[in-house]
PDB file of C-alpha atoms in Angstrom:
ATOM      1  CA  UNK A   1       0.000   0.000   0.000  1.00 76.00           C
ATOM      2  CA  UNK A   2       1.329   3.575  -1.110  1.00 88.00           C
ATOM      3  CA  UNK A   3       0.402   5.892   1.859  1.00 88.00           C
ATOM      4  CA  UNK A   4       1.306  10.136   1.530  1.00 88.00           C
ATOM      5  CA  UNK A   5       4.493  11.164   2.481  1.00 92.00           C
ATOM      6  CA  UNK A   6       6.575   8.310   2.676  1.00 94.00           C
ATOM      7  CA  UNK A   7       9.640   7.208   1.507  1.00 96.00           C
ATOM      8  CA  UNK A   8       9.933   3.828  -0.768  1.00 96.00           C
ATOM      9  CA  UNK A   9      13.334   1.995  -1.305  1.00 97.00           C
ATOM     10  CA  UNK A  10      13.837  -0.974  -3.572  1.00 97.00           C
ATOM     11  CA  UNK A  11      10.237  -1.838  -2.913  1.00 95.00           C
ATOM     12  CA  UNK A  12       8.314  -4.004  -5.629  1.00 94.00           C
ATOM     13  CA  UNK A  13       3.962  -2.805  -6.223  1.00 93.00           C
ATOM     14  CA  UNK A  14       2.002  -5.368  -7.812  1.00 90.00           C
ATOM     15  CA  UNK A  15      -1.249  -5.341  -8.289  1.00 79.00           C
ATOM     16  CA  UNK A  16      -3.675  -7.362  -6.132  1.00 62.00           C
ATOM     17  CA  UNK A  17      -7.275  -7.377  -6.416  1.00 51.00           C
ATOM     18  CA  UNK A  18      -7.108  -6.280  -2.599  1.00 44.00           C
ATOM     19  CA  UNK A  19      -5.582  -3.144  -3.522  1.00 55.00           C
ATOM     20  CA  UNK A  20      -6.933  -0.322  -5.951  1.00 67.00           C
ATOM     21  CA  UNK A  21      -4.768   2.362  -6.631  1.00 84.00           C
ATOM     22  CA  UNK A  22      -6.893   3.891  -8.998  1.00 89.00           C
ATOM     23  CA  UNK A  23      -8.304   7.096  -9.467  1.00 93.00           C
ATOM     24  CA  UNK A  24      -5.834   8.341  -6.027  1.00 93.00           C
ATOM     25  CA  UNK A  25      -4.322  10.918  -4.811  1.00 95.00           C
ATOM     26  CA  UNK A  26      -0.531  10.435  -3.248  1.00 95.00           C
ATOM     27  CA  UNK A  27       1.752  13.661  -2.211  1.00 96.00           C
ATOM     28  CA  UNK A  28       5.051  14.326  -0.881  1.00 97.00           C
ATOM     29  CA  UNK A  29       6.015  10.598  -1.692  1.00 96.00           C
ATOM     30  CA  UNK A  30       9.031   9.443  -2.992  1.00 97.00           C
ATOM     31  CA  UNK A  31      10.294   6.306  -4.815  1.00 97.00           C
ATOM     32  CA  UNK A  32      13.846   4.962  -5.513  1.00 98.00           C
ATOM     33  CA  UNK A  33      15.023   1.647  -7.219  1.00 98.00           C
ATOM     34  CA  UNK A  34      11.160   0.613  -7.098  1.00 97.00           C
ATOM     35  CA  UNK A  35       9.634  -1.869  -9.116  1.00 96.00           C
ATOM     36  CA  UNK A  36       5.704  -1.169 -10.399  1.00 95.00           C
ATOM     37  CA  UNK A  37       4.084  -4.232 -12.230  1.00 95.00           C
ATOM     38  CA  UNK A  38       0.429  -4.642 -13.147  1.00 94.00           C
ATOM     39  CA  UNK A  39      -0.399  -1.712 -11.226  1.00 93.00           C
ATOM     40  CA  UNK A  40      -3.192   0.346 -12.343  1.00 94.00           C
ATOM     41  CA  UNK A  41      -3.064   3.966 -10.829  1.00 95.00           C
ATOM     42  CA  UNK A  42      -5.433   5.383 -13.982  1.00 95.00           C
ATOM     43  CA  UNK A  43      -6.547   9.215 -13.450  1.00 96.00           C
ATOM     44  CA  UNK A  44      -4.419   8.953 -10.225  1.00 96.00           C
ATOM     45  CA  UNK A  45      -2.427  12.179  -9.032  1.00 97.00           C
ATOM     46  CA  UNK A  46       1.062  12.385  -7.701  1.00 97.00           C
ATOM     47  CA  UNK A  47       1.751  15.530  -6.669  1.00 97.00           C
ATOM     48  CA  UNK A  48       5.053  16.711  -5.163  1.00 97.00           C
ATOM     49  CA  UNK A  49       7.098  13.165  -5.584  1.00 97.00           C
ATOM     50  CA  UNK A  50      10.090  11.933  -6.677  1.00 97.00           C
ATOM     51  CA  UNK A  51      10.947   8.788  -8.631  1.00 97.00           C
ATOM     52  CA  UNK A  52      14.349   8.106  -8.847  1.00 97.00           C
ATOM     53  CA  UNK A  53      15.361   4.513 -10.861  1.00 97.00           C
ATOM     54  CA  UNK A  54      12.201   2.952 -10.944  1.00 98.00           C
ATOM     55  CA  UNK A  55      10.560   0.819 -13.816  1.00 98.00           C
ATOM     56  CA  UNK A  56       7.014   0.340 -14.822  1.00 97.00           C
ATOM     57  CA  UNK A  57       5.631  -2.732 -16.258  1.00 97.00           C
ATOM     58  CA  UNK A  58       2.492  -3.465 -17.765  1.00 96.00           C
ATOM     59  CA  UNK A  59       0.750  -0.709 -16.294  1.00 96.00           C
ATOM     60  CA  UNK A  60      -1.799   1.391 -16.571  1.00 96.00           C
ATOM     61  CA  UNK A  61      -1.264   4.713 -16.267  1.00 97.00           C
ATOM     62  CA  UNK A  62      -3.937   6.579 -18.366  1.00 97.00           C
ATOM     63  CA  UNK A  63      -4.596  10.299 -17.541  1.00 97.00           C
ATOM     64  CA  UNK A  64      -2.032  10.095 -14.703  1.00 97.00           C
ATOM     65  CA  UNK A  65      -1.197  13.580 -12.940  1.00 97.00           C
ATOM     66  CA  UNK A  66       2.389  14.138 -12.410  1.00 97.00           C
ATOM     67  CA  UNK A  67       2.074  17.766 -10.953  1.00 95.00           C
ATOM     68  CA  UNK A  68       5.257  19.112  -9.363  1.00 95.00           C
ATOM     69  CA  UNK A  69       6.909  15.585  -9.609  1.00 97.00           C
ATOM     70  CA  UNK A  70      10.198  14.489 -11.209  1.00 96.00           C
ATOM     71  CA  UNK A  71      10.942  11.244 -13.019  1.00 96.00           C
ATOM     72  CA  UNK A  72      14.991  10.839 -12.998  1.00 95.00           C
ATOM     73  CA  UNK A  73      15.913   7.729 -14.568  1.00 96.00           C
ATOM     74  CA  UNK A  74      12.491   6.134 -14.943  1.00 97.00           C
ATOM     75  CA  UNK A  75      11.640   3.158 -17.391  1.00 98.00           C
ATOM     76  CA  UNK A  76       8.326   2.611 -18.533  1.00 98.00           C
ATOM     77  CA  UNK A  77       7.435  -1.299 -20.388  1.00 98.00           C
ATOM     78  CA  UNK A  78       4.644  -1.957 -22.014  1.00 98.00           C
ATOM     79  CA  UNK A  79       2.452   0.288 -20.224  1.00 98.00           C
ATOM     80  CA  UNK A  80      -0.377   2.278 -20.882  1.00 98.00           C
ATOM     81  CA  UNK A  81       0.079   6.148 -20.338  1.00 98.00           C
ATOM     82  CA  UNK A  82      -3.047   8.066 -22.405  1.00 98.00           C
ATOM     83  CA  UNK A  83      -3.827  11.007 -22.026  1.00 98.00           C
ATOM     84  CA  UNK A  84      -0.918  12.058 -19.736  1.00 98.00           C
ATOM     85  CA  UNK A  85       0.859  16.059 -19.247  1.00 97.00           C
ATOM     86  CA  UNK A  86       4.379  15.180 -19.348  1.00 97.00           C
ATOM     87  CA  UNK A  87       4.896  19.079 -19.335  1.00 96.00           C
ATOM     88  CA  UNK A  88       3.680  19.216 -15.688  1.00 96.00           C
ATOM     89  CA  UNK A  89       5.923  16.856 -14.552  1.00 97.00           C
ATOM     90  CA  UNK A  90       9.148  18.827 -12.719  1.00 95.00           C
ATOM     91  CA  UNK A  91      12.051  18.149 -15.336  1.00 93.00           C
ATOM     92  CA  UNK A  92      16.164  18.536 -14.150  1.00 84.00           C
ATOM     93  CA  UNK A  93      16.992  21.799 -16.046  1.00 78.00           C
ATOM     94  CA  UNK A  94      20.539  20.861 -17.071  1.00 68.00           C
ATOM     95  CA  UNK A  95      19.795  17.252 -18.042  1.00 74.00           C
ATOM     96  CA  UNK A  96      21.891  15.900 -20.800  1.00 77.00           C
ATOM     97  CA  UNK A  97      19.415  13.066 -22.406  1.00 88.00           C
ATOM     98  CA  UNK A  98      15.869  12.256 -21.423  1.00 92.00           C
ATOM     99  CA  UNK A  99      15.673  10.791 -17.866  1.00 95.00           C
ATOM    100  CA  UNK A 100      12.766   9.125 -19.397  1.00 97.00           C
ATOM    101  CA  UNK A 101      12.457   6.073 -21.744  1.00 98.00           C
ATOM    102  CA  UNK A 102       9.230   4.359 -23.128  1.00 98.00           C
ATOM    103  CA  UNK A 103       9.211   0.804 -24.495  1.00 98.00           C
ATOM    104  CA  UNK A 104       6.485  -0.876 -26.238  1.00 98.00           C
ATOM    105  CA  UNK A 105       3.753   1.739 -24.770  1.00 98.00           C
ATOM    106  CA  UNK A 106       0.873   3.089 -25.476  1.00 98.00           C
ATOM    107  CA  UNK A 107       1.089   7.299 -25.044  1.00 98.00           C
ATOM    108  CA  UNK A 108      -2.165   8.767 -27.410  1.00 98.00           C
ATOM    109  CA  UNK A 109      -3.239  11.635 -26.285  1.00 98.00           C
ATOM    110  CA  UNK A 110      -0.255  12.710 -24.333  1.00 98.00           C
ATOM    111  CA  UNK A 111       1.733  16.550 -24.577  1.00 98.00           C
ATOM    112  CA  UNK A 112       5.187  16.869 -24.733  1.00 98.00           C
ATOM    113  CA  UNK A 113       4.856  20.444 -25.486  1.00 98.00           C
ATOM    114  CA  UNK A 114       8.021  22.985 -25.143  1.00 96.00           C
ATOM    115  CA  UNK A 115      10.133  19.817 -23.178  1.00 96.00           C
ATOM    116  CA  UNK A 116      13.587  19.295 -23.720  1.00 95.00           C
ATOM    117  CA  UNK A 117      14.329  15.304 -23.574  1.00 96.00           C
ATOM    118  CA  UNK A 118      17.264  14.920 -25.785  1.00 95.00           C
ATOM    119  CA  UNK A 119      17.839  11.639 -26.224  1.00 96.00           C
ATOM    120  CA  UNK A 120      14.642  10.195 -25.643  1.00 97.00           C
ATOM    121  CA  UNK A 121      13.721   6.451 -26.148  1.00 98.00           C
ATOM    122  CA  UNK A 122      10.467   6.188 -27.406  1.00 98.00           C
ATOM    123  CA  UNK A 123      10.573   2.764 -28.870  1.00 98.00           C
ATOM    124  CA  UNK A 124       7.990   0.762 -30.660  1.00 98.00           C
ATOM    125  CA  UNK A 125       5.379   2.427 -29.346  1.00 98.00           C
ATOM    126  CA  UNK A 126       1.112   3.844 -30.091  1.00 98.00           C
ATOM    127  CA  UNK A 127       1.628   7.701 -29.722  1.00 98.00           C
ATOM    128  CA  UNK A 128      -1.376   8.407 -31.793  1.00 98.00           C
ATOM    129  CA  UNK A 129      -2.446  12.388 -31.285  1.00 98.00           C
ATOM    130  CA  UNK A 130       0.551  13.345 -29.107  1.00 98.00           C
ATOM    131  CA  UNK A 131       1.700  17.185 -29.222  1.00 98.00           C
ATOM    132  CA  UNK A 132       5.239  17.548 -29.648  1.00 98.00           C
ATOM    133  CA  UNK A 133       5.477  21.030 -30.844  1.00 98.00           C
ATOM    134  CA  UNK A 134       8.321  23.299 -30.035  1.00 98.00           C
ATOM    135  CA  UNK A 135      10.406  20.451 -28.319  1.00 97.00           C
ATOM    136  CA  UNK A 136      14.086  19.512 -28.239  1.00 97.00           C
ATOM    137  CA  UNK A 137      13.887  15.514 -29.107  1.00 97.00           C
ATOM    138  CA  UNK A 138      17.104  15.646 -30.404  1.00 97.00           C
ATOM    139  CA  UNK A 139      18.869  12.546 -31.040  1.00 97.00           C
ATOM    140  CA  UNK A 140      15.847  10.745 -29.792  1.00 98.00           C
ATOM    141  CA  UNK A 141      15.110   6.913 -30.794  1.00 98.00           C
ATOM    142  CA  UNK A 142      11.993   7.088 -32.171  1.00 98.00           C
ATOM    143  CA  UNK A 143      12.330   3.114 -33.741  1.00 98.00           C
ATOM    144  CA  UNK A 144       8.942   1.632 -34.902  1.00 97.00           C
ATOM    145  CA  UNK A 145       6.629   3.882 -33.107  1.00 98.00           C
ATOM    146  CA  UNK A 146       3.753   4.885 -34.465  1.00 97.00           C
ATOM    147  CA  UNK A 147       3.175   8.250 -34.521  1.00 96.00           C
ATOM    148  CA  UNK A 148      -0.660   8.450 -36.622  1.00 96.00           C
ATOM    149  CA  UNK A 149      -2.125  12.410 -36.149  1.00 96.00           C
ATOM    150  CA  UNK A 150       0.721  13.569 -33.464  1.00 97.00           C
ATOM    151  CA  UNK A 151       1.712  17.021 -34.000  1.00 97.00           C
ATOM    152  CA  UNK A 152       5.338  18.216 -34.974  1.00 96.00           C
ATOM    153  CA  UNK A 153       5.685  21.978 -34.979  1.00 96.00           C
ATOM    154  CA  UNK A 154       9.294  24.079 -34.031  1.00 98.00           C
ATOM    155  CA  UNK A 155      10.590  21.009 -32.974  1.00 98.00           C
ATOM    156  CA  UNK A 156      14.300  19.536 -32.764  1.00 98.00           C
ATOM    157  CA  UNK A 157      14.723  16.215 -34.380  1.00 97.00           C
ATOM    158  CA  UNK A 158      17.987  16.735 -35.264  1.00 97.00           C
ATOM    159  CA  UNK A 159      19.909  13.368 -35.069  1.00 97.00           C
ATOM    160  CA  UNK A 160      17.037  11.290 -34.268  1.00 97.00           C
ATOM    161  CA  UNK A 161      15.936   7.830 -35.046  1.00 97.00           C
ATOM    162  CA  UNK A 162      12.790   7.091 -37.631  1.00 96.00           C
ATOM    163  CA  UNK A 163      13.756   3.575 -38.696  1.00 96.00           C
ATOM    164  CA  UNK A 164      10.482   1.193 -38.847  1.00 95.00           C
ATOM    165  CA  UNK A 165       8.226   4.530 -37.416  1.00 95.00           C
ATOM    166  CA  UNK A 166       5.305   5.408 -39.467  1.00 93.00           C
ATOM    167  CA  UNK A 167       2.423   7.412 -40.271  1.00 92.00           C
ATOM    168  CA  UNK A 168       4.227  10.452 -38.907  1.00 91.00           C
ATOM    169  CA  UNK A 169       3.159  13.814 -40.300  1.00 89.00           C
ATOM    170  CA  UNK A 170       6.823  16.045 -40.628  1.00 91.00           C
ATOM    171  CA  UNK A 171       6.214  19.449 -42.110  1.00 90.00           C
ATOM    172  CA  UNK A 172      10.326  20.020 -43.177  1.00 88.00           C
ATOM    173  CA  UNK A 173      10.156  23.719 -43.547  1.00 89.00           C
ATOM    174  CA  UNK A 174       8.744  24.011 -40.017  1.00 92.00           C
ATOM    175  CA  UNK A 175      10.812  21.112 -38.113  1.00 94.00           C
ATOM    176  CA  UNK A 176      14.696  20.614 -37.669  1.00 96.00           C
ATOM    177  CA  UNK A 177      15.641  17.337 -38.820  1.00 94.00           C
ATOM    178  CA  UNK A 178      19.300  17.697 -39.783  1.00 95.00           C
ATOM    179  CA  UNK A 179      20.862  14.352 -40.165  1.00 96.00           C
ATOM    180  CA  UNK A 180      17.746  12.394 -38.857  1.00 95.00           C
ATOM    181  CA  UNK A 181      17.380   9.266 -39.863  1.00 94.00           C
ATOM    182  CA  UNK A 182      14.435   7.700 -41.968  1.00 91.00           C
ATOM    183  CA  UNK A 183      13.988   4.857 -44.114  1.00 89.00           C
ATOM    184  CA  UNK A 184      13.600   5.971 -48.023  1.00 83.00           C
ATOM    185  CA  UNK A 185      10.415   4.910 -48.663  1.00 76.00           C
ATOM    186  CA  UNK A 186       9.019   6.792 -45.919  1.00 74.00           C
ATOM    187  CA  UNK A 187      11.519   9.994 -46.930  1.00 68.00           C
ATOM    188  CA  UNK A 188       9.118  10.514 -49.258  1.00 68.00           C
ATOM    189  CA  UNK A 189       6.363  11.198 -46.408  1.00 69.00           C
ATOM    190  CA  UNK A 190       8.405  14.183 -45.085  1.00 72.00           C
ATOM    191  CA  UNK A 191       7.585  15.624 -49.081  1.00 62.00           C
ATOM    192  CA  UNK A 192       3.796  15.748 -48.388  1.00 61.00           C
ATOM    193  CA  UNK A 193       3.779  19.246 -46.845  1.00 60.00           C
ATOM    194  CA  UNK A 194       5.698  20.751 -50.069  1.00 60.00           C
ATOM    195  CA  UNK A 195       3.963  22.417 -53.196  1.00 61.00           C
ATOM    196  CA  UNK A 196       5.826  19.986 -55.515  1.00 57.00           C
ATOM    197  CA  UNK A 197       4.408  16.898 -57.802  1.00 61.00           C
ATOM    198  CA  UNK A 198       6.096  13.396 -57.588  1.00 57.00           C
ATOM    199  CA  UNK A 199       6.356  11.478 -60.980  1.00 62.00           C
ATOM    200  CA  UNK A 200       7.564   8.264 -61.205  1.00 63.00           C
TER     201      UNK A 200
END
């Protein structure tokens, strides 16, 4: 059981049907080497905590609050995170690379507006409808995600990694993408938003 303003080492959460975690509200908590699996803390808040090395797996996190709480180091596997504001989470200002990394999740609906997570892993993921607009993703690893209707505007892909991604929507004119990689069939994609005619 998670309990406000308490302290959490190498502790491992997994669900139970004796515990719901959903739709709570923990503060002034903090987590470090901890191990989440099968938990489901959907439109949960954590306000005010601190998760330092920790790893989610297989859980769901839809519409998850992070107000006023850093994630340094944090691994997410397979889990379900819809719908979350990854701009109100409290990000290290001098952080080299993305103390962040998604695997194999599912993050529709989600804003990564104005964030600077160079380096970010954000492999083979759903990120269907996710705002990335005026962010630094540079040299992120964006391999086989799927990035249907998400929103690229002012924003640094310099140096990152499109291999096996689709459906993504890149207007070049408006985006940095100096020496990003793509595959060259879907190169041609990043020609959409150009007045120009293809002929084969």
């Amino acid at each position: 059981m998670i309990t406000s303003h308490s302290l959490y080492f190498e502790h491992t959460f997994e669900h139970t049907f004796e515990v719901n975690l959903a739709g709570q509200t923990f503060s002034h908590c903090e987590f470090e080497q901890c191990e989440f699996i099968d938990c489901d803390f959907s439109h949960s808040q954590f306000e005010n905590c601190r998760f330092i090395e920790c790893e989610f797996k297989n859980c769901n996190l839809a519409a998850l609050g992070l107000k006023y709480t850093s994630l340094e180091e944090v691994s997410f596997k397979a889990c379900k995170l819809t719908s979350v504001r990854f701009t109100d989470v409290d990000w290290p200002l001098l952080a080299t690379r993305a103390p962040v990394s998604f695997i194999g999740c599912e993050l529709s609906h989600s804003s990564f507006f104005e964030l600077s997570l160079k380096a970010l892993k954000m492999r083979s993921c759903f990120a269907k409808d996710v705002d990335f607009r005026h962010a630094d993703l540079s040299s992120a690893d964006f391999t086989d995600t799927d990035f249907r209707d998400s929103v690229f505007q002012q924003t640094n892909l310099s140096k990152a990694n499109f291999i096996g991604a689709s459906h993504f929507a890149i207007d070049i004119t408006a985006n940095n993408i100096s020496k990003a990689k793509f595959e060259r069939y879907a190169a041609l994609d990043l020609l959409a938003g150009l007045d120009i005619e293809l002929v084969d």
